[in-house]
XYZ file of C-alpha atoms in Angstrom:
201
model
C 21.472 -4.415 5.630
C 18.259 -6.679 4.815
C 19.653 -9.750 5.751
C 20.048 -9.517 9.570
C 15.803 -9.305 9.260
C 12.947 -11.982 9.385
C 11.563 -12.021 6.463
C 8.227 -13.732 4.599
C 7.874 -14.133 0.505
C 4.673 -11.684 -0.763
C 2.663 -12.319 -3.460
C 0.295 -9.467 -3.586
C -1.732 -7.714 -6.710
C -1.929 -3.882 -6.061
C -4.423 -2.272 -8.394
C -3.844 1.757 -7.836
C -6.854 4.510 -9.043
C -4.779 7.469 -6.697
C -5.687 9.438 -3.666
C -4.969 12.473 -1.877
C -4.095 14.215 1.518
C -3.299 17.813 2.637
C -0.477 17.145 4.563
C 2.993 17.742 3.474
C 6.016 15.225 3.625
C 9.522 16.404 4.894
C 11.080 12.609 4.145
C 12.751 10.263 1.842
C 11.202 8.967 -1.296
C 12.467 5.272 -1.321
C 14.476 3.767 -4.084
C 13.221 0.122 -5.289
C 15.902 -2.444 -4.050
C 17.599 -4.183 -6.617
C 17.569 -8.102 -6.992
C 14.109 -8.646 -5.975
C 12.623 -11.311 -8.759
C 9.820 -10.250 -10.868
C 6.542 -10.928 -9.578
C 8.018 -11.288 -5.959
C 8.769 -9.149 -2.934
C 10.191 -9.597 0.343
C 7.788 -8.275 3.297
C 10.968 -7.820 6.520
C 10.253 -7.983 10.136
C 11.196 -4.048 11.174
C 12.954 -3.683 14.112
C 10.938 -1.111 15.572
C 7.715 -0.239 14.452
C 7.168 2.213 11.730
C 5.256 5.477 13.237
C 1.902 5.742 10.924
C 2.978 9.701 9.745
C 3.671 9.637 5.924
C 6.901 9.834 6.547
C 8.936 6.568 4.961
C 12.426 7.336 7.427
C 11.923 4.433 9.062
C 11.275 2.054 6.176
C 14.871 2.536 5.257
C 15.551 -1.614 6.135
C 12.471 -2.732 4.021
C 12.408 -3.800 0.345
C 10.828 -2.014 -2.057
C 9.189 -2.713 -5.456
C 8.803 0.170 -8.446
C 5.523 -0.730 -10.615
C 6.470 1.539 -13.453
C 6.143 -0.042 -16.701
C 2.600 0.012 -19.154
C 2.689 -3.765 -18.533
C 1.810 -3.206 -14.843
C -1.335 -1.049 -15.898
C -4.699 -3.356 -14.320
C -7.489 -1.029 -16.701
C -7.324 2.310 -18.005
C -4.964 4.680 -19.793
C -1.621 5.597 -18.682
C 0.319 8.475 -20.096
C 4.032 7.445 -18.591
C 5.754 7.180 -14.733
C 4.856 10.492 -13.749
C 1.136 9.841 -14.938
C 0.884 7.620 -12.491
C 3.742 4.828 -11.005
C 4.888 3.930 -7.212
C 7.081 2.345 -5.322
C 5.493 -0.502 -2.378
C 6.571 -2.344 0.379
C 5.179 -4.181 3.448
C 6.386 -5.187 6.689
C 5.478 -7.232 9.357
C 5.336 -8.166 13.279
C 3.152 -10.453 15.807
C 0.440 -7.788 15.394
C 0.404 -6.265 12.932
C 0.611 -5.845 8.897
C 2.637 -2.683 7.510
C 1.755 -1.084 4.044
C 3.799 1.862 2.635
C 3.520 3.892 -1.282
C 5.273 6.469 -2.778
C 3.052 7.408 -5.926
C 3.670 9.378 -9.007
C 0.574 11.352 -9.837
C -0.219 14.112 -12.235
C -3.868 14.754 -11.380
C -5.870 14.071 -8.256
C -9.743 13.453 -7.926
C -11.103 12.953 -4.696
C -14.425 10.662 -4.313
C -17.262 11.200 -3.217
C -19.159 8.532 -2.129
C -17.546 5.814 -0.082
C -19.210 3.009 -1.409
C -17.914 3.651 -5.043
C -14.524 5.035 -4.124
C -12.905 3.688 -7.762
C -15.034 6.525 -9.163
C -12.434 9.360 -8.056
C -8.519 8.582 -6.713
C -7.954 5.698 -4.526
C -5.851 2.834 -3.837
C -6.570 -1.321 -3.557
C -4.715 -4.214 -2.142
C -5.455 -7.547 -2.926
C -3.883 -9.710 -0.716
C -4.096 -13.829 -1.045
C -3.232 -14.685 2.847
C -2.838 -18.159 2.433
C -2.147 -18.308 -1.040
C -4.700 -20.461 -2.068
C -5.939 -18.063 -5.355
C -8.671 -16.044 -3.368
C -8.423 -12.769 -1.981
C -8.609 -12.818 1.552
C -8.534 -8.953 1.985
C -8.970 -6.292 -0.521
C -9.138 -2.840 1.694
C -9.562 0.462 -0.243
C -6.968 3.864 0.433
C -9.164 7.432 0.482
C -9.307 10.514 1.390
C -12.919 11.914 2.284
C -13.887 14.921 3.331
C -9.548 15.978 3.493
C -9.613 12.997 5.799
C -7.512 10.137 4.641
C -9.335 6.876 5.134
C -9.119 2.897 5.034
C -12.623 2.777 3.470
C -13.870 -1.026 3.262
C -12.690 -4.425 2.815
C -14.699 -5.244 -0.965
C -13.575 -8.889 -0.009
C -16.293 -8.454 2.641
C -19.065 -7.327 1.105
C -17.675 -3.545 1.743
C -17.514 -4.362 5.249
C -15.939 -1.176 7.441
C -12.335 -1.927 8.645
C -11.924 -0.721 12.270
C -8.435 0.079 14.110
C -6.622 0.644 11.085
C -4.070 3.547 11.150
C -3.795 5.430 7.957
C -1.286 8.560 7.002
C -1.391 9.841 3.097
C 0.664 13.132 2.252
C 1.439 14.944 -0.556
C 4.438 15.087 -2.165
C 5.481 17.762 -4.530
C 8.664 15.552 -5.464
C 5.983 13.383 -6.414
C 4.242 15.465 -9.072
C 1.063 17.570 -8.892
C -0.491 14.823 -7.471
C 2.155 12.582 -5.972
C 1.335 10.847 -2.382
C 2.840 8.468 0.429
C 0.808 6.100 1.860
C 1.552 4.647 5.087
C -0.955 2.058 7.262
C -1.011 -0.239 9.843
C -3.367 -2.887 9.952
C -3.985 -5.277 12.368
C -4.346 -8.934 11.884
C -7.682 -8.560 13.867
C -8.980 -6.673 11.134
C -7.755 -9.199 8.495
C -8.798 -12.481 7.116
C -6.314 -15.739 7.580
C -3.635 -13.152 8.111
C -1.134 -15.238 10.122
C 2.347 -14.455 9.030
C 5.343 -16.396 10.250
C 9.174 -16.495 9.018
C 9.724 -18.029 5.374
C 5.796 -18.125 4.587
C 4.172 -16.944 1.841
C 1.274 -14.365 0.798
């Protein structure tokens, strides 16, 4: 099914805190694909572009990774997968970068002030762009005032990211807590993001 699609390597570090929306998600929860290798995904070319709703129906041709072992854990404590553990996966065209989540959560705390949003639940990406051991872009996942929100880039100085589209929804099948993130970012609003078939990031 994956193999008809352009595809380029990933190498991205995702350091999750949580995050939270008021929606609520009538959609799959996606199961990781088998055979990817360890510390390695596979970011497809879709072939049409994923509407920015929460809903994951039409990631169903991309290849996702679970992050669910006390291994993965950046800082903190973890109390098992439904504690907190999700499933990724990214996708990309000419224009644009594609993000997508499904997260296990048991307990949600919403920040407060944008400029520190690792003191309540959010989300991080790290992303290398041209693989050269710096991060490039390193956006932060919130929601704010029941708004969810691409926040800053902290690879910028906290620099506000502009035409981003963001969807997160709850999702009881997710826990108490449990969220899908979906988000479209342009390359304009990334650094040395300049995908191509067979390249790496």
């Amino acid at each position: 099914m994956l193999r008809n699609q352009s595809s380029f390597g990933i190498f991205m570090l995702l350091a999750v805190f949580g995050m939270i929306s008021w929606e609520v998600l009538a959609g799959p929860i996606p199961e990781p694909t088998p055979g990817l290798p360890e510390d390695e995904s596979i970011a497809y070319q879709p072939q049409t572009k994923p509407t920015i709703n929460g809903d994951l129906s039409d990631w169903e041709n991309a290849a996702f990774k679970a992050i669910d072992k006390k291994e993965d854990l950046f800082r903190g404590d973890w109390g098992g997968t439904k504690d907190l553990s999700y499933r990724w996966s990214c996708m990309w065209d000419n224009t644009t970068f594609y993000f997508a989540a499904a997260m296990w959560d048991d307990i949600l705390t919403e920040p407060v002030d944008p400029n520190q949003p690792w003191l309540g639940d959010c989300l991080f990406l790290y992303i290398d762009a041209n693989v050269d051991g710096a991060i490039d872009n390193k956006p932060s996942f919130v929601i704010m005032n029941k708004k969810p929100a691409v926040v800053k880039d902290w690879s910028r100085n906290g620099q506000d990211l502009k035409d981003v589209e963001i969807a997160i929804v709850m999702e009881p099948e997710l826990g108490k807590a449990g969220r899908i993130y979906e988000v479209a970012f342009p390359y304009s609003s990334m650094q040395n993001m300049k995908p191509k078939e067979g390249g790496n990031f």
